[in-house]
Coordinates of C-alpha atoms in Angstrom, one line a residue:
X8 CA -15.1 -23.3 -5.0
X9 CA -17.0 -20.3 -4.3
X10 CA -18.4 -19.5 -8.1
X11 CA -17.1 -19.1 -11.8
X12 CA -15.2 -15.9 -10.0
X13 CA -14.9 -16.6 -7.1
X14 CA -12.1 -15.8 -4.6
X15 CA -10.9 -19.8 -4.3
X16 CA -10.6 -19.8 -8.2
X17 CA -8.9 -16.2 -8.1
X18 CA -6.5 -17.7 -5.2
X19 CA -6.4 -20.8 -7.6
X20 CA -5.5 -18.7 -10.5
X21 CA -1.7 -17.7 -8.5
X22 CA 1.1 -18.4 -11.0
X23 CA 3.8 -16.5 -12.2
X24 CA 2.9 -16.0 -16.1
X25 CA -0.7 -15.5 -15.2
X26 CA 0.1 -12.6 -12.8
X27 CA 2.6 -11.7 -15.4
X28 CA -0.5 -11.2 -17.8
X29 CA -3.2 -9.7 -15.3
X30 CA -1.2 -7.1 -13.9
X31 CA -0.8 -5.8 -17.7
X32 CA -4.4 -5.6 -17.7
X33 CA -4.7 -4.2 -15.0
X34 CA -2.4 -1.3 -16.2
X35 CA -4.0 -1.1 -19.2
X36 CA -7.1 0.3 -17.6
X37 CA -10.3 0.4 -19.7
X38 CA -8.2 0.9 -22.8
X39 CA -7.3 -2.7 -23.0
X40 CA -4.2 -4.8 -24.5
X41 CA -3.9 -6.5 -27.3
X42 CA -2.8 -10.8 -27.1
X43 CA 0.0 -9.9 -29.6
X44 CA 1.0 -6.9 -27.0
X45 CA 0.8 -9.2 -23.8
X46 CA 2.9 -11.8 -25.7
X47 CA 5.5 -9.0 -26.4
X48 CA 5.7 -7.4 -23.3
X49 CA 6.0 -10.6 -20.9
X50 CA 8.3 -12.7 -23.3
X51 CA 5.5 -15.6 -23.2
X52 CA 4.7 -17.4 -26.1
X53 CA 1.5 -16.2 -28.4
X54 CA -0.1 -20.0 -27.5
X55 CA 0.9 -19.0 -23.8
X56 CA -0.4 -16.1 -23.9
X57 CA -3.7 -17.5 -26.0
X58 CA -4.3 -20.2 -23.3
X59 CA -3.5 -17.9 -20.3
X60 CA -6.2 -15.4 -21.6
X61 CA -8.8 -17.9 -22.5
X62 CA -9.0 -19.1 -18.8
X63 CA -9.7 -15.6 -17.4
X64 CA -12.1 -14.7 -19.6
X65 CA -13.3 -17.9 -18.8
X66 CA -12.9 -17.4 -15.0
X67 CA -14.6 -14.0 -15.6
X68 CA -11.5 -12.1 -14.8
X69 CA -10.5 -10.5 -18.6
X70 CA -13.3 -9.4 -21.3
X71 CA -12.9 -8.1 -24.9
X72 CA -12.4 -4.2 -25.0
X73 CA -13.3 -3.8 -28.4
X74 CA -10.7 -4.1 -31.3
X75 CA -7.9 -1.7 -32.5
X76 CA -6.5 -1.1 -35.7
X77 CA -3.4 -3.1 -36.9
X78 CA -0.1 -2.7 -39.6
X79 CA -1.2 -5.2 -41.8
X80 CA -4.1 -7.9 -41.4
X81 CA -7.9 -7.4 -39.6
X82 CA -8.1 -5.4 -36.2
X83 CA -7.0 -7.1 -33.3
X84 CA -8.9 -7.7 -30.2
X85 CA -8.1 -6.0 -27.4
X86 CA -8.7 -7.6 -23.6
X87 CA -9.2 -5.6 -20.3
X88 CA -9.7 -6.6 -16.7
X89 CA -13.0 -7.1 -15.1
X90 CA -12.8 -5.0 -11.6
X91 CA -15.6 -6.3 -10.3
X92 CA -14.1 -10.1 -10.7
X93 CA -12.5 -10.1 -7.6
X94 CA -12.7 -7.7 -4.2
X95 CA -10.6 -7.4 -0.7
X96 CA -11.5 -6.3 2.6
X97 CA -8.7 -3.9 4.4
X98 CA -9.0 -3.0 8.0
X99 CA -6.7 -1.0 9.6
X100 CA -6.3 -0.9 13.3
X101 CA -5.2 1.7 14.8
X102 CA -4.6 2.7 18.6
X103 CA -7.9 4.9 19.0
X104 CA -9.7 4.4 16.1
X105 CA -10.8 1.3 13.1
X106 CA -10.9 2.4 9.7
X107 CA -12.2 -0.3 7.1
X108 CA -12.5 -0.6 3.3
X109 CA -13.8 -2.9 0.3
X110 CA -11.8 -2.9 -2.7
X111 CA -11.9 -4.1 -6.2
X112 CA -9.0 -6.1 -8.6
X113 CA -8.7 -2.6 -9.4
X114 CA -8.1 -1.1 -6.0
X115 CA -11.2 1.0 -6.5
X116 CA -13.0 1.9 -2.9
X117 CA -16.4 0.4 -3.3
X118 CA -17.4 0.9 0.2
X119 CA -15.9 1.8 3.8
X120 CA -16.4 2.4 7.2
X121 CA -14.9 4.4 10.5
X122 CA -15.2 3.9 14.2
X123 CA -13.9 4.7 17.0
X124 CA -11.1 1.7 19.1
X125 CA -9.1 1.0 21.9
X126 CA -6.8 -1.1 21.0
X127 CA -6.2 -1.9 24.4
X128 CA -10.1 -3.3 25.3
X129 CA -9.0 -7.1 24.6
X130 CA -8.6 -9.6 22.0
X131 CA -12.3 -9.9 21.7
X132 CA -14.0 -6.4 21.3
X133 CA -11.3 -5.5 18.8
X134 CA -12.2 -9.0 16.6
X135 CA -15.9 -8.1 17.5
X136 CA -15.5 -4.8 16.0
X137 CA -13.4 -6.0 12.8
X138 CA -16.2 -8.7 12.1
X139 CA -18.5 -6.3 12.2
X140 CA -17.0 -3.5 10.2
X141 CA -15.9 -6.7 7.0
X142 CA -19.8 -7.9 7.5
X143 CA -21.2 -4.7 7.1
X144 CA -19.1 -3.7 4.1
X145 CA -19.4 -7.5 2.3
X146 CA -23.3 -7.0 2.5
X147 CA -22.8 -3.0 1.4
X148 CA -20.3 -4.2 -1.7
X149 CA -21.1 -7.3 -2.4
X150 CA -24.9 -8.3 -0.9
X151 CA -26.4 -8.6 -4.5
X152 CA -24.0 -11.7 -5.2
X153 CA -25.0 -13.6 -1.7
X154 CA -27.4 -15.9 -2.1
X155 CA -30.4 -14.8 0.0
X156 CA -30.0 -18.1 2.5
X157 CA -26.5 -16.6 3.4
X158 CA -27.3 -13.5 4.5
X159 CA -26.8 -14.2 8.2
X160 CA -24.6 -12.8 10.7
X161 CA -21.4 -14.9 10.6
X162 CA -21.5 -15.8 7.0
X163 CA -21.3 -13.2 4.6
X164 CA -18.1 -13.1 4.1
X165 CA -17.2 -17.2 3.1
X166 CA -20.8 -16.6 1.1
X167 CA -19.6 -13.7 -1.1
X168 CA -18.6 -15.3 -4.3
X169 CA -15.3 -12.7 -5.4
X170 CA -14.5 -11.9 -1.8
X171 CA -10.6 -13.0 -1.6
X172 CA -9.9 -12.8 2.2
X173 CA -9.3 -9.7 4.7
X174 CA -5.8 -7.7 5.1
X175 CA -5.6 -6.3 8.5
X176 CA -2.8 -3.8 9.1
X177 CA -1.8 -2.2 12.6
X178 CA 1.0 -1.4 14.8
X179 CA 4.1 -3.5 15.2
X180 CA 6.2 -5.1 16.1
X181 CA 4.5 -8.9 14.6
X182 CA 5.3 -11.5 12.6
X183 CA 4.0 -11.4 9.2
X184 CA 4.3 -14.8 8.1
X185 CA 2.5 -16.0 11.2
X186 CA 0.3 -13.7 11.4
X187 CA 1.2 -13.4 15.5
X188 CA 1.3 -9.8 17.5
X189 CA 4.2 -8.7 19.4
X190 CA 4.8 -6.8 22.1
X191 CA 3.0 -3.7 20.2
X192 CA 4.3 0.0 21.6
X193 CA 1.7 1.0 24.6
X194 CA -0.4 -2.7 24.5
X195 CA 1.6 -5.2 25.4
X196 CA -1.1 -7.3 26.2
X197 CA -1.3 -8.1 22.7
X198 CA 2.5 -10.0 22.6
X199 CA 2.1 -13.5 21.1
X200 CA -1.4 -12.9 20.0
X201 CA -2.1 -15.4 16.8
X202 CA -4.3 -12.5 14.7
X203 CA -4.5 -14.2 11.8
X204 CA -5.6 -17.8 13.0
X205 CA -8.7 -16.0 15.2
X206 CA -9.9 -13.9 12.6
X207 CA -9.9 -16.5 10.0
X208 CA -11.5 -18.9 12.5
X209 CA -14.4 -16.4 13.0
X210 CA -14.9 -15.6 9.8
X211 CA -13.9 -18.2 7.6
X212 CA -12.0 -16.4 4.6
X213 CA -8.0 -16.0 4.3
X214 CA -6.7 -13.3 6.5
X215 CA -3.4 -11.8 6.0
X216 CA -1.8 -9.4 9.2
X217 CA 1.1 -7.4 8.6
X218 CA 1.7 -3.6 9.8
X219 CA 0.5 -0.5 9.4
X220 CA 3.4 1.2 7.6
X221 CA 4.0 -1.7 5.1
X222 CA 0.8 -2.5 4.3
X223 CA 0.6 1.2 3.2
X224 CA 4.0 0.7 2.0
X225 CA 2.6 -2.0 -0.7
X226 CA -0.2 -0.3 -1.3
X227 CA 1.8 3.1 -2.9
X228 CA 4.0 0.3 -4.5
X229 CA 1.3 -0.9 -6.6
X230 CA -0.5 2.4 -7.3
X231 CA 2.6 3.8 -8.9
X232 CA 4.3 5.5 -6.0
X233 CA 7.2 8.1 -7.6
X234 CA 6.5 10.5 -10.2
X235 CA 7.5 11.1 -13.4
X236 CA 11.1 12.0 -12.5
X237 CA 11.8 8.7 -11.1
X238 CA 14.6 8.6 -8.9
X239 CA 17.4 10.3 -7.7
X240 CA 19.5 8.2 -10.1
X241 CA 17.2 8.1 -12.9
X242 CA 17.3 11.2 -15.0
X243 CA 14.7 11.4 -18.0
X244 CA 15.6 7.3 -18.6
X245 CA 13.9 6.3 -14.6
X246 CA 15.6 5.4 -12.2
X247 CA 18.4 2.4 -11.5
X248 CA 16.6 -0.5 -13.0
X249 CA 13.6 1.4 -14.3
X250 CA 13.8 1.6 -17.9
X251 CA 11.3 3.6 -20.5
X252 CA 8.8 3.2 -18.3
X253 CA 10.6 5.0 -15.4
X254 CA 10.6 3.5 -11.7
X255 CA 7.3 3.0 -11.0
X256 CA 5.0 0.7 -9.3
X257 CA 1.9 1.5 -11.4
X258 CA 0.0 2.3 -13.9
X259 CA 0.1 5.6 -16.7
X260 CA -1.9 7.9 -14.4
X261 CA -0.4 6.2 -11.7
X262 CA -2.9 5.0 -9.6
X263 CA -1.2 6.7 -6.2
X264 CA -0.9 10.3 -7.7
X265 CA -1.9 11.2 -11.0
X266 CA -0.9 13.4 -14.0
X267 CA -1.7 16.7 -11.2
X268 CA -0.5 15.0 -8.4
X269 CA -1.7 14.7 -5.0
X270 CA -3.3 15.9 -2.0
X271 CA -1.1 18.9 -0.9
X272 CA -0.3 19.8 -4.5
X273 CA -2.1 20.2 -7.9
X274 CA -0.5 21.5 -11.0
X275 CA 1.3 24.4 -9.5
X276 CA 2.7 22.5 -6.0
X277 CA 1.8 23.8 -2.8
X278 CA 4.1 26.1 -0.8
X279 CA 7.5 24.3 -0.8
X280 CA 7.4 23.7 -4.5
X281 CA 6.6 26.5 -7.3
X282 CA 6.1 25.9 -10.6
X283 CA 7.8 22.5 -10.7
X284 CA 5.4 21.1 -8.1
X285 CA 6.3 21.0 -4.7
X286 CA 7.2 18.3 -2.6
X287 CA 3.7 17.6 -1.5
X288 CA 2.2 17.3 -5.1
X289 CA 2.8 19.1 -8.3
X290 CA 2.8 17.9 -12.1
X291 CA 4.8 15.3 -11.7
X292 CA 2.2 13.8 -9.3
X293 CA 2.1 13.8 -5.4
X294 CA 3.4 10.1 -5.2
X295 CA 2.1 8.7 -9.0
X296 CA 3.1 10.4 -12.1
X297 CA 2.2 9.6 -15.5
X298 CA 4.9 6.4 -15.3
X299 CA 5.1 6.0 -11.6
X300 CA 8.5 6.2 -9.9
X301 CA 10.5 5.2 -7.3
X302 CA 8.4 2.1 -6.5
X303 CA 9.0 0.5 -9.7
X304 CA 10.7 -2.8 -9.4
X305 CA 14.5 -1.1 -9.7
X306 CA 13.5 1.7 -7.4
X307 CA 12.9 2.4 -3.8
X308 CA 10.8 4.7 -1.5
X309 CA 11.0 5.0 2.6
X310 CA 7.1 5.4 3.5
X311 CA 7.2 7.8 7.3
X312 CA 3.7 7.3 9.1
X313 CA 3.2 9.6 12.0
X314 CA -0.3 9.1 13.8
X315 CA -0.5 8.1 16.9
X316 CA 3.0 6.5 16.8
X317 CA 6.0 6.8 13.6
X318 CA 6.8 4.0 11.5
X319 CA 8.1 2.9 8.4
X320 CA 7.7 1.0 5.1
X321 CA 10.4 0.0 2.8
X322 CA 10.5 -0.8 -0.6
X323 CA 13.0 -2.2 -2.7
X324 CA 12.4 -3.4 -6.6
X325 CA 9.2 -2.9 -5.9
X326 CA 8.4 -4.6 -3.4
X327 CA 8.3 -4.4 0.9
X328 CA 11.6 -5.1 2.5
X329 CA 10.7 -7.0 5.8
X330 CA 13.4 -8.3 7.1
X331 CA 14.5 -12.0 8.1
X332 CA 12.0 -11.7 11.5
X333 CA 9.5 -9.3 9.0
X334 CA 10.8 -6.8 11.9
X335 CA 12.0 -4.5 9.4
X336 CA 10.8 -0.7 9.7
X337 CA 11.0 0.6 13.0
X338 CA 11.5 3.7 12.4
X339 CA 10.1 5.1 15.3
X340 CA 12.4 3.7 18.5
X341 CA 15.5 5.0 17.0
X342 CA 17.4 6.8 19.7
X343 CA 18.8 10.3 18.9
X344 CA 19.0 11.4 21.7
X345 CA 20.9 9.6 24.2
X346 CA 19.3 10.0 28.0
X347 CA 16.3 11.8 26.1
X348 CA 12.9 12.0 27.4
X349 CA 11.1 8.3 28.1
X350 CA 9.3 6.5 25.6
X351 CA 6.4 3.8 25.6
X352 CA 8.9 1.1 24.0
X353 CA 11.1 1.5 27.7
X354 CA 13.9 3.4 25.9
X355 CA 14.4 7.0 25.8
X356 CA 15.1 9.6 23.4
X357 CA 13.5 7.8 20.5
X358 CA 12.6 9.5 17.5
X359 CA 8.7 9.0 18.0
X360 CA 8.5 10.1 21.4
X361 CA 10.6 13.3 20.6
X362 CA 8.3 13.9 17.5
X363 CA 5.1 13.0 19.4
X364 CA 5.9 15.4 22.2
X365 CA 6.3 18.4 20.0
X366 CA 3.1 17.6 18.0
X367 CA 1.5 17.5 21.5
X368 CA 2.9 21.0 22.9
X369 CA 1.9 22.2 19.0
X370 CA 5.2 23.0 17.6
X371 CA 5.0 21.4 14.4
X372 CA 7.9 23.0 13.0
X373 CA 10.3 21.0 15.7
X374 CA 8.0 17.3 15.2
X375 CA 9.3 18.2 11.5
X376 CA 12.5 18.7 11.9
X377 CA 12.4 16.0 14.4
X378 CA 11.4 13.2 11.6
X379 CA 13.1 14.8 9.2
X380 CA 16.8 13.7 11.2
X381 CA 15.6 10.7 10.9
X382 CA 14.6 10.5 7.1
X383 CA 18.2 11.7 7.0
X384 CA 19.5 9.0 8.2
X385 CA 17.3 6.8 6.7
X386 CA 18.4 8.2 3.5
X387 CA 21.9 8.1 4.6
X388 CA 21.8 4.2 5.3
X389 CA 19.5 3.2 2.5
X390 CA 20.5 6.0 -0.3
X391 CA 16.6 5.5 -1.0
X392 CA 15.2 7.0 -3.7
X393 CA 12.0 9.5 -2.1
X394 CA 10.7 9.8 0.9
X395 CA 6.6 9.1 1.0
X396 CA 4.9 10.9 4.4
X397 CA 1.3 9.6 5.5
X398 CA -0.3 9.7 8.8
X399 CA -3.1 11.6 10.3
X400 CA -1.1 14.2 11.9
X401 CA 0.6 14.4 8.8
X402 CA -2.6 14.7 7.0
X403 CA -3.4 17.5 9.5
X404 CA -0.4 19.7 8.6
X405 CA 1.2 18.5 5.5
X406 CA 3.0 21.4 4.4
X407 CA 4.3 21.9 7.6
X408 CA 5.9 18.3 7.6
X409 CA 6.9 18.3 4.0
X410 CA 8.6 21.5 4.3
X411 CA 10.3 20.6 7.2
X412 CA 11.4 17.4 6.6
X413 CA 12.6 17.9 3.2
X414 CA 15.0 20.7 4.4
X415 CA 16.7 18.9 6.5
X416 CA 17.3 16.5 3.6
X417 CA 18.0 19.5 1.7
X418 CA 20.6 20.5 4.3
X419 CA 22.1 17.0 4.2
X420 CA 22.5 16.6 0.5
X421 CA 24.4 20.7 0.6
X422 CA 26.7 19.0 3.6
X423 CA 27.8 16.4 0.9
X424 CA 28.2 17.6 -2.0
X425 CA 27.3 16.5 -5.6
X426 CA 25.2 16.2 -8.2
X427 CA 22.3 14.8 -7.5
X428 CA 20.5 16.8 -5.4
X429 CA 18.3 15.8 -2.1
X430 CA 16.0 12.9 -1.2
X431 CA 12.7 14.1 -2.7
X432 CA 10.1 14.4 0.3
X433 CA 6.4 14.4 -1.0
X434 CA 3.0 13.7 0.7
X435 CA 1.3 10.1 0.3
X436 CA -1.3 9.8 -2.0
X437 CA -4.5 8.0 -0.6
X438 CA -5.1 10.6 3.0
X439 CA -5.3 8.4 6.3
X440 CA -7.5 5.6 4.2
X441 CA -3.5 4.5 2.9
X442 CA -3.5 1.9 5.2
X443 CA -6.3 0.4 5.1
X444 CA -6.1 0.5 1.2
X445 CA -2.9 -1.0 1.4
X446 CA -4.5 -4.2 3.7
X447 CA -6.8 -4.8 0.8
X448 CA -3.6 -4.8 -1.0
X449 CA -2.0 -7.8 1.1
X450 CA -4.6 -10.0 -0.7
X451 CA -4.8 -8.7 -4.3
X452 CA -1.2 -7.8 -5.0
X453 CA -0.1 -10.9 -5.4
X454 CA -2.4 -12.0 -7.8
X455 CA -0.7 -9.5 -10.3
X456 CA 2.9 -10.5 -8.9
X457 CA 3.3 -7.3 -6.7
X458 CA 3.9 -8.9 -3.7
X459 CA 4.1 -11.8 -1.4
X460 CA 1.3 -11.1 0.3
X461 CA 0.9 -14.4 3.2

């Protein structure tokens, strides 16, 4: 056990009612809940809900709020999470380049780092480097709960009493649930690599590997990835299983956009969008809303990542769609273009390296229009509720790629006729830090039953 808080004791604390009951607090934000509303909202038993609340305050996890005003009898008590309970390294690892983050139970950046990578230098530098980066950030974040006979290279991590474990995210193709690379596009050196057992070994915490696409994928989930119109199917009631409290995945500022929105957007939209927000932001919030949408646990969202390769996160109910081999999303080495120009996987006319290849000669209208055939027929094959787009080049350009894409979805939906108008296409909340955000993710987000996490 690593302390009254600590990280084995949070791990410990993994049951279904419990995360049932924290991820309520968590929603409730500094506001706080009441016991009588847990016990109404999660279908537990007041004693249930007594006991389950007694043992995270007494964990350190829940504290009071102060009390609110009731129909009949004295104020009740209202409970809120304790952030600062519990925190999670995310590293993501990207061809060129290693971006690193320390979170809170609340998702809260509390410190990061950047630095240059070649992915391709070896098995050693890159750990090297991601011990590094989670040693520096433990001791930034976290240095004033290490006893001071722990502060020594190597062991600031299993010494930091509310650390949880590291969530690395990076390129696939890997498996998940081993935590073993694959023959990643460009590096095969890397194929059959066992990530998660070396990292782990070196720095003695739990470590969680999955890619870069769902790890950003999970983390939009849980912030509330949608908007206050829910989804395509959802009208002013949410979306297909989404209820008063629309499709979301979050909280009621929606923790991945916001009443105003997002990055491209603000109150007014950016330039594909008007009045009623464009599809890079707007009102109804870049990727959040005031009830979250299309990530709730009835909805779905495709998340397109286009750095220095194209990917894709899938979410269904809520949570990441994987696949049977966790294989799932990629979205990149679909060929549309048969005899089309090479690409790193060894097949040719794949959607990444027709997309890559315009960014590179600067036609971004074309590396648009490019993904956006394939959000098509993503949309197509799925019927997904909204597109999510994230990525540094996308970051670079956004309202080039979120026009772009979302008219050819726009086209597609006039083609076919009815009612319900086009996939929406808006930019990610959270800028390139996404993914790394969404590593941290890997470890908390099961603690409040928003993922599977390992």
């Amino acid at each position: 056990m690593r302390g009254a808080a600590g990280g084995a004791n949070l791990l410990a604390l993994r049951s279904h009612n419990t995360a049932l009951v924290l991820d309520l607090l968590r929603t409730a934000g500094g506001a706080g809940i009441s016991r009588l509303e847990l016990a109404e909202r999660t279908g537990l038993t007041p004693q249930a809900v007594s006991k389950i609340t007694a043992r995270l305050r007494g964990e350190g996890l829940a504290a009071e709020a102060g009390r609110r005003a009731s129909t009949g009898g004295k104020p009740r008590t209202v409970l809120r999470l304790v952030p600062g309970a519990g925190h999670a390294l995310g590293v993501h690892l990207d061809r060129d380049e290693l971006r690193a983050v320390l979170v809170d139970l609340d998702g809260t950046v509390v410190a990061e780092r950047r630095a240059p990578l070649d992915l391709g230098a070896g098995a050693e530098t890159v750990l090297e480097m991601v011990a590094r980066a989670a040693e520096e950030l433990a001791a930034e974040g976290l240095g004033h709960l290490v006893a001071e006979g722990a502060r020594v290279p190597g062991a600031a991590l299993a010494a930091a009493p509310t650390l949880l474990g590291l969530g690395v995210a990076l390129p696939g193709p890997l498996d998940h649930v081993r935590g073993v690379l694959h023959r990643i596009t460009g590096f095969p050196g890397w194929d059959g690599y066992p990530l998660r057992e070396a990292l782990e070994r070196r720095l003695g915490v739990p470590v969680v590997v999955d890619k870069d696409t769902n790890a950003a994928a999970l983390g939009l989930a849980v912030g509330g990835a949608g908007a206050e119109e829910g989804s395509k199917a959802g009208g002013e009631e949410g979306s297909k299983a989404g209820g008063e409290e629309g499709s979301g995945a979050g909280v009621e500022a929606g923790g991945a956009g916001g009443q105003r929105g997002s990055g491209a957007g603000g109150q007014r939209g950016s330039g594909a969008g008007g009045q009623r927000g464009s599809r890079a932001g707007g009102e109804a919030g870049g990727a959040g809303g005031e009830a979250a949408g299309a990530g709730a646990r009835g909805g779905s969202f495709a998340y397109l990542h286009l750095g220095t390769g194209l990917g894709a996160g899938l979410v269904f109910g809520g949570g990441v769609h994987r696949g049977a081999r966790t294989g799932a999303g990629e979205f990149g080495h679909q060929v549309v273009q048969l005899d089309g120009p090479p690409c790193t996987c060894g097949a040719r006319g794949c959607i990444e390296a027709l997309c890559l290849a315009a960014v590179a000669r600067g036609d971004l209208a074309e590396a648009a229009r490019v993904l956006g055939t394939g959000a098509a027929n993503l949309a197509g094959l799925l019927d997904i509720d909204l597109v999510l787009l994230g990525g540094r080049t996308v970051a670079a350009a956004p309202e080039a790629f979120v026009h772009g894409v979302g008219a050819v979805l726009d086209a597609r939906a006039r083609r076919e006729g009815g009612h319900d108008g086009p996939v929406p296409v808006r930019l990610a909340p959270a800028g390139t830090r996404g993914v790394a955000e969404g590593a941290a993710q890997l470890l908390l987000a099961p603690l409040f039953g928003r993922g599977d996490g390992g």
